[in-house]
Each structure stands twice: as C-alpha cells, then as structure tokens.
Coordinates of C-alpha atoms and ligand atoms in Angstrom, one line a residue:
M1 CA 12.9 98.8 108.1
V2 CA 11.3 97.8 111.6
S3 CA 7.6 97.8 111.3
P4 CA 5.3 99.5 114.0
V5 CA 4.0 96.5 116.2
M6 CA 0.6 97.4 116.3
A7 CA -1.5 97.2 120.0
P8 CA -4.2 93.9 120.4
T9 CA -7.1 94.9 120.3
I10 CA -10.2 93.8 122.0
S11 CA -12.7 92.0 119.9
L12 CA -16.5 91.2 121.1
S13 CA -18.5 88.3 119.8
F14 CA -22.2 87.1 121.2
Q15 CA -24.2 84.3 121.3
P16 CA -28.0 83.4 122.5
L17 CA -28.4 82.3 126.4
S18 CA -32.0 80.8 125.9
L19 CA -33.2 80.2 129.8
R20 CA -35.9 77.8 130.3
L21 CA -37.5 78.7 133.9
K22 CA -38.3 75.6 136.1
H23 CA -41.5 76.4 136.8
P24 CA -43.6 79.3 134.4
F25 CA -42.5 82.8 136.3
G26 CA -45.7 85.8 137.0
T27 CA -44.8 89.0 137.9
A28 CA -47.7 91.8 137.6
S29 CA -45.5 92.6 134.1
G30 CA -46.7 89.0 132.7
T31 CA -45.9 85.1 133.0
S32 CA -42.6 83.6 131.1
A33 CA -41.1 80.7 130.9
D34 CA -38.0 81.3 129.2
S35 CA -35.3 84.7 129.1
H36 CA -33.6 85.1 125.5
N37 CA -30.3 86.6 127.1
L38 CA -27.6 87.2 125.5
L39 CA -24.0 85.7 125.6
V40 CA -21.2 88.3 125.4
K41 CA -17.4 87.3 124.7
L42 CA -14.7 89.6 124.7
H43 CA -10.9 88.4 123.7
Y44 CA -8.0 89.9 124.2
K45 CA -4.5 87.5 123.0
D46 CA -5.7 84.4 124.8
W47 CA -8.2 85.5 126.7
I48 CA -12.1 85.4 126.9
G49 CA -14.4 87.9 129.3
Y50 CA -18.2 86.8 129.9
G51 CA -20.4 89.0 130.0
E52 CA -24.6 88.2 130.2
A53 CA -27.0 90.8 128.8
S54 CA -30.9 90.3 129.9
P55 CA -32.8 93.2 127.9
V56 CA -36.5 93.5 128.7
W57 CA -39.2 95.2 127.0
Y58 CA -40.0 96.7 130.9
H59 CA -36.5 98.3 130.3
A60 CA -37.1 99.4 126.8
E61 CA -35.0 96.5 125.5
T62 CA -34.9 93.5 123.2
I63 CA -33.4 90.9 122.5
E64 CA -33.7 92.2 118.4
T65 CA -32.7 96.1 119.8
A66 CA -29.7 94.5 121.8
S67 CA -28.1 92.4 119.4
S68 CA -28.5 94.7 116.7
L69 CA -26.6 97.3 119.2
L70 CA -23.9 94.0 119.6
A71 CA -23.5 93.1 116.4
A72 CA -22.9 97.5 115.4
W73 CA -20.2 96.7 118.7
Q74 CA -18.7 94.0 116.2
S75 CA -16.9 96.5 114.2
N76 CA -16.2 99.4 116.0
E77 CA -12.9 98.9 116.7
E78 CA -12.2 102.7 118.7
L79 CA -15.3 101.2 121.3
L80 CA -13.5 98.8 123.0
G81 CA -9.3 99.4 122.3
H82 CA -7.0 98.5 123.3
D83 CA -6.8 98.5 127.3
P84 CA -9.4 96.3 128.7
F85 CA -8.3 97.5 132.3
A86 CA -9.8 101.3 130.7
I87 CA -13.2 100.1 131.8
T88 CA -14.5 103.9 133.0
A89 CA -13.2 104.9 130.3
I90 CA -14.7 102.2 127.7
E91 CA -18.0 103.2 129.7
K92 CA -17.7 106.7 129.0
R93 CA -17.7 105.5 125.2
M94 CA -20.3 103.4 125.0
N95 CA -22.6 106.3 126.7
A96 CA -22.0 108.2 124.4
V97 CA -22.8 106.0 121.1
V98 CA -26.2 105.6 122.9
S99 CA -28.1 106.1 125.8
G100 CA -30.2 103.4 127.4
H101 CA -29.9 99.6 126.9
A102 CA -27.9 99.3 129.7
S103 CA -28.6 95.6 129.7
V104 CA -26.3 95.2 126.4
K105 CA -23.9 97.8 128.5
A106 CA -23.5 95.5 131.8
A107 CA -22.9 92.7 129.4
V108 CA -19.9 94.4 128.1
E109 CA -19.5 96.1 131.1
M110 CA -18.9 92.6 133.0
A111 CA -17.1 90.8 130.7
L112 CA -14.2 93.6 131.2
H113 CA -14.0 92.4 135.0
D114 CA -13.6 89.0 134.2
L115 CA -11.1 89.8 131.6
C116 CA -8.5 92.0 133.7
G117 CA -9.7 89.1 136.7
K118 CA -8.0 86.6 134.4
I119 CA -5.5 88.9 133.2
L120 CA -4.2 89.1 137.1
K121 CA -4.8 85.8 137.5
V122 CA -7.1 87.1 140.6
S123 CA -11.1 87.1 141.6
V124 CA -12.9 89.8 140.5
L125 CA -14.5 90.3 144.2
K126 CA -10.1 90.6 144.9
M127 CA -9.5 92.9 142.5
L128 CA -12.5 95.6 143.5
G129 CA -11.0 95.1 147.2
L130 CA -14.5 93.8 148.4
S131 CA -12.9 90.3 149.1
G132 CA -13.1 89.2 153.2
F133 CA -17.1 89.4 153.2
T134 CA -19.4 87.0 154.8
Q135 CA -21.7 86.2 151.4
P136 CA -25.4 87.0 153.2
M137 CA -28.3 85.4 152.2
T138 CA -30.2 86.1 148.9
D139 CA -34.6 85.6 149.4
F140 CA -36.2 83.4 147.1
T141 CA -38.9 84.6 144.8
I142 CA -42.6 83.6 144.7
G143 CA -44.2 84.4 141.5
I144 CA -47.5 84.9 140.4
D145 CA -49.5 81.6 139.6
S146 CA -52.7 79.5 141.1
L147 CA -52.9 79.7 144.9
A148 CA -52.3 75.7 144.4
M149 CA -49.2 76.4 142.6
I150 CA -47.5 79.5 144.9
E151 CA -48.3 76.8 148.4
Q152 CA -45.8 74.4 146.1
K153 CA -43.5 77.5 145.8
T154 CA -43.7 77.8 148.7
N155 CA -42.8 74.9 150.4
E156 CA -39.9 74.3 148.0
A157 CA -38.4 77.3 148.7
I158 CA -38.9 76.2 152.2
A159 CA -36.7 72.7 151.4
A160 CA -33.8 73.9 150.0
G161 CA -33.4 76.3 153.1
F162 CA -34.1 79.8 152.1
Q163 CA -34.8 82.3 154.9
V164 CA -37.0 85.4 154.0
L165 CA -39.5 84.5 150.9
K166 CA -39.9 87.6 147.7
V167 CA -43.5 87.2 146.7
K168 CA -44.7 88.7 143.4
L169 CA -48.0 90.7 144.3
G170 CA -50.2 93.0 141.6
T171 CA -53.3 90.8 141.1
A172 CA -56.8 91.4 141.6
Y173 CA -56.4 88.2 144.4
D174 CA -53.2 89.7 146.3
K175 CA -54.2 89.0 149.7
E176 CA -54.7 85.5 149.1
I177 CA -51.5 84.6 147.9
I178 CA -50.2 86.0 150.8
K179 CA -52.5 83.6 152.8
S180 CA -51.5 81.4 150.6
V181 CA -47.8 81.4 151.8
R182 CA -48.6 82.4 155.9
S183 CA -50.7 79.0 155.5
V184 CA -47.3 77.1 154.9
T185 CA -44.4 79.3 156.5
A186 CA -43.9 82.4 159.2
L187 CA -41.1 83.3 157.7
P188 CA -40.2 86.9 156.3
L189 CA -41.3 88.2 153.5
R190 CA -40.6 91.2 151.4
V191 CA -43.6 91.6 148.5
D192 CA -43.0 93.2 144.8
A193 CA -45.9 95.2 142.8
N194 CA -44.0 95.6 140.1
G195 CA -46.0 98.8 139.7
A196 CA -49.5 97.1 140.1
W197 CA -51.2 99.3 143.0
T198 CA -52.3 103.2 143.1
P199 CA -51.2 105.5 146.3
K200 CA -54.1 104.6 148.0
Q201 CA -53.9 101.0 146.8
A202 CA -50.0 101.0 148.1
I203 CA -51.3 102.7 151.8
A204 CA -53.9 100.1 152.4
M205 CA -52.0 96.6 151.4
A206 CA -49.0 98.2 153.4
H207 CA -50.9 98.3 156.4
L208 CA -52.1 94.9 155.8
L209 CA -48.9 93.6 155.4
A210 CA -47.4 95.4 158.2
Q211 CA -49.8 92.7 160.4
E212 CA -48.0 89.9 157.7
N213 CA -44.0 89.8 159.5
V214 CA -42.8 91.6 155.7
Q215 CA -39.8 93.2 155.9
L216 CA -40.9 95.9 152.6
I217 CA -42.4 96.7 149.6
E218 CA -40.9 97.2 146.8
Q219 CA -42.5 99.3 143.5
P220 CA -45.8 99.5 144.5
L221 CA -46.2 102.6 142.1
P222 CA -45.5 102.9 138.3
K223 CA -43.0 103.7 136.8
S224 CA -44.8 106.9 135.5
A225 CA -45.4 107.7 139.0
T226 CA -43.7 110.6 140.4
V227 CA -41.6 111.5 143.1
D228 CA -43.6 113.2 144.9
D229 CA -46.5 110.1 145.1
F230 CA -43.3 107.9 145.8
R231 CA -43.2 110.8 149.0
F232 CA -47.1 109.8 149.5
V233 CA -46.6 106.5 149.7
K234 CA -43.9 106.0 152.1
E235 CA -45.2 109.2 155.1
H236 CA -48.3 106.9 155.0
S237 CA -46.8 103.5 154.4
P238 CA -45.8 101.8 158.5
L239 CA -43.2 99.1 155.6
P240 CA -40.0 100.7 154.2
I241 CA -41.0 101.5 150.6
F242 CA -38.3 100.8 147.6
A243 CA -38.4 101.7 144.5
D244 CA -36.6 99.0 141.9
E245 CA -38.6 100.5 137.6
S246 CA -38.4 104.1 139.0
V247 CA -34.8 104.0 139.5
S248 CA -31.6 103.0 136.9
T249 CA -29.0 105.3 137.2
S250 CA -27.4 107.0 140.2
S251 CA -29.2 110.9 139.2
D252 CA -32.4 108.8 139.7
V253 CA -31.1 107.2 143.3
A254 CA -30.2 111.2 144.0
R255 CA -33.7 112.4 142.5
F256 CA -35.5 109.6 144.8
A257 CA -33.6 110.6 147.8
N258 CA -36.8 110.8 151.2
A259 CA -39.4 109.7 148.4
V260 CA -38.8 106.3 149.0
D261 CA -36.5 104.5 152.3
G262 CA -34.1 102.4 149.7
V263 CA -33.7 101.8 145.9
V264 CA -33.3 98.0 143.8
I265 CA -29.7 98.3 142.5
K266 CA -29.7 96.3 139.3
L267 CA -27.0 95.8 136.6
A268 CA -28.8 95.4 133.7
K269 CA -30.3 99.0 135.3
T270 CA -26.9 100.8 136.0
G271 CA -25.1 99.8 132.6
G272 CA -22.4 97.7 134.8
I273 CA -20.5 97.4 138.0
A274 CA -19.1 100.6 137.9
E275 CA -22.7 102.8 138.0
A276 CA -24.2 100.0 139.8
M277 CA -21.4 101.4 142.9
R278 CA -22.1 105.2 142.2
C279 CA -25.4 104.4 143.1
I280 CA -24.7 102.3 145.9
H281 CA -22.4 105.7 147.1
T282 CA -25.8 108.1 146.4
A283 CA -28.3 106.4 148.4
R284 CA -25.7 105.6 151.1
A285 CA -25.2 109.3 151.2
H286 CA -28.9 110.0 151.4
G287 CA -29.4 107.6 154.1
M288 CA -31.4 105.7 152.2
Q289 CA -31.5 101.5 151.7
I290 CA -30.3 99.0 149.2
M291 CA -31.3 95.7 147.8
L292 CA -28.9 94.4 145.3
G293 CA -31.3 92.5 142.4
C294 CA -31.3 90.7 139.4
M295 CA -33.0 89.5 136.4
V296 CA -33.8 86.6 134.8
E297 CA -30.1 84.9 134.5
S298 CA -28.0 82.5 134.5
S299 CA -24.9 82.2 137.1
L300 CA -22.9 84.4 135.5
G301 CA -24.6 87.7 135.5
I302 CA -25.3 87.2 138.7
S303 CA -22.1 86.6 140.2
A304 CA -21.1 89.8 138.3
A305 CA -24.1 91.6 140.7
L306 CA -23.0 89.2 143.8
Q307 CA -19.3 91.7 143.9
L308 CA -20.9 94.1 145.2
S309 CA -23.2 91.8 147.9
S310 CA -21.1 93.4 150.8
L311 CA -21.8 97.3 150.0
V312 CA -25.8 96.3 150.6
D313 CA -28.7 95.2 153.5
Y314 CA -30.2 92.8 150.9
L315 CA -29.8 90.4 148.1
D316 CA -32.6 89.4 145.5
L317 CA -29.8 87.5 143.5
D318 CA -32.0 84.1 142.7
G319 CA -32.4 84.6 139.5
A320 CA -30.2 81.3 137.8
L321 CA -31.9 80.2 141.4
L322 CA -35.0 80.1 139.8
L323 CA -33.7 78.4 136.0
A324 CA -34.7 74.4 135.1
Q325 CA -30.4 74.8 133.9
D326 CA -27.9 76.6 134.5
P327 CA -25.6 77.0 131.5
F328 CA -22.5 78.1 133.9
Y329 CA -20.9 77.1 137.0
G330 CA -18.2 77.6 138.8
S331 CA -18.9 80.8 139.8
I332 CA -21.1 81.1 142.7
S333 CA -22.9 78.1 144.6
C334 CA -26.4 78.8 147.2
N335 CA -26.9 76.6 149.8
Q336 CA -29.9 77.1 152.4
G337 CA -30.2 80.1 150.6
R338 CA -26.2 81.6 151.0
L339 CA -24.5 82.5 148.1
T340 CA -20.6 81.9 148.1
F341 CA -17.9 82.5 145.1
G342 CA -15.8 79.5 143.7
D343 CA -12.3 80.3 143.8
G344 CA -11.8 80.7 140.3
V345 CA -10.4 83.9 138.8
G346 CA -12.4 86.9 136.9
L347 CA -16.1 86.0 137.5
G348 CA -14.9 82.5 137.1
A349 CA -18.1 81.4 135.4
C350 CA -17.4 78.4 133.0
L351 CA -20.2 77.5 130.2
H352 CA -20.6 73.7 129.9
A353 CA -20.3 72.3 126.7
G354 CA -23.0 72.9 124.6
S355 CA -25.4 75.8 126.7
A356 CA -25.0 78.6 124.1
S357 CA -25.4 78.2 120.9
P358 CA -23.5 80.1 118.7
Ligands
MG401 MG1 -38.8 94.5 141.9

C-alpha cells in the first residue's frame, strides 16, 4: 500500500530585529533612539521568505502583542497552509482570525511575496508586473530636535544629496524649526505635524508654510479628528493636505475622498502589498494623490514598500537611511536620494551575519 504524500506546509519563525537610529528621532508622538521590530521567516521546502514587522503603539500594536500573535500563528498550520502563492487567501485568513495588527500581517504577506519570488527565481517587482520604471526620489526626514541639531541634520541631508526634505512639526517652536531649516537650504519641503494641530492652527500654519516652498502638509489634525474637520482644513488651506494616521485601509481612503488632497500609504497600516495596492487604486479612483511612507524599518521592509513606487506621486521611504546600521543588504541602495533595486530574486534582501539574535 502506498502511503499518501503530504504536501509541505509553510512554517513560520520570528526573532527580534532591534534597530539603532543614527540620531534620536523626534515626532509630535515622542522621541526614540531605536526601533524594536521583528523579523519574520516563512519556511517552505528549502526556501525562506523574509518579512519585517514594525509595531508602534499609535497603530495599536506593541512588540509584545506582535510577538504573541506570531507565536500563536507558529502553531496554526491551517493559517499559512501549503501554497505560498495563495497570498490573497492567506491574507483573508489572517484578517478572519484577528483584526488590526497590520504590521504583523504585513510582515507575513511581504515574506510570502519574497518566498514566491525566490521559488520563481524572479524579483517581486517583475512578479507584480511593475518593472520598467525609474524609481522616484525619496525625501529625507528631519525629526524634531534642538534647533542646532535640526540645522546639523539638514546639512547632513544636503551633503548626502537629497533633493527634498520632510520636516516634522507639532511643537511650540514650529516656526523656528522652519527658519532653522531655511537658514541652510532652499530645497522643497514636506511637513508632517503628526496630528498635533487644531483646525485653526493647521490653516494658519498652511498659510505661513505656503510662503516657504512647502509641497504638502501631512496629518495636520489628530487621528480622532473627523472627516469634516479634515475637509474644513483642506478647503481653507493653500497647500495640499494629506492624511496619514487617519487612513489605514482602502475603506479609509474612500471615506476621506474629497476631504483631503492625498493619502500616505504604509505597509504597516495596510497589512501588506495587496491592500496597499487596493488603497492606491481607491485613491486614484477618487482623484487623490499618494505618498508611499514607512516606519523606522530596515531595508527589508523598505524594499517591500518600494515595489509600489511606480504607482505613487511621492516617496517617503527613508526609514532604513535613518539607521546607524542596517541588518540587511542587497535589496535596495540609495544614491543622492534615488532608491534603486538590487538584482536579487524575491525582495533580494540578505541578512548580515549576526544581525538578528534568535
Ligand atoms: Mg506621517
């Protein structure tokens, strides 16, 4: 009697991925010197797909909740199943077992893309049909800091060749921050208030920033602000208003149509590449602009987001460029602010030896 051949299952392992920043990074939500991410590995036959989770409290995730969810999924064979190409089915199963936790879902989903690319021996970019474009420039973010450090960071960004900067605001000295940046450069700026302003403050700042070669304002109002609050600011702002923290998924994008000029899409909010694409298509259908953003992530997570760069207007994918040391290499490189892909299969990210402790 011939015994039945069992199809191989996809198994999951994960480990901490601690990232130290070159400079402490300040936003209106707080300052941090490092980021505690997780490296997710999906094992299938002889292949390993890599994914990165970057949980943060303001997305209702922590390193503890992310770790316990991944630990539960390690022993759930049915969740990942036997077919790494069943990405949409696996995404549906993850959404059915738990809501939220988008950074964990994004890690698993990008690892599936990496795995499939490695199996097919093609880059994820080719697999998605998105090759053939010149990658756009990314901006570089100047975090909240002392005015002297803001000038120093701005000078460093100029020396590195970045053509556009993003400035974090939302302090009691926002006008001074802009003055400090402008004392060293005339480069175009993007501004991110991370939800720190009232509608009245946002409109006043928009008028002031419109005189300072600023391209757009990101998340002027708190996440708790209503769609009508955003619409009010948009209608009275001389600059385009983008929603970041207020918009996670494609249904959020649809809700904010006509209330903002654009949306910031991040894999850590959408739960992966597939939902990020739905967000992009929804935004386009409503005539909205799109910025592709990131968390503080290694070049692994950044490379997964960069796959979608040809579909968006603005890139804010500097997460790995803020690090003192990147645990991954090979997937992307940055030259004078332009991000380019490596020539590997899948996401093409290789782990430096000893970078992530088991
Ligand atoms: Mg933002």
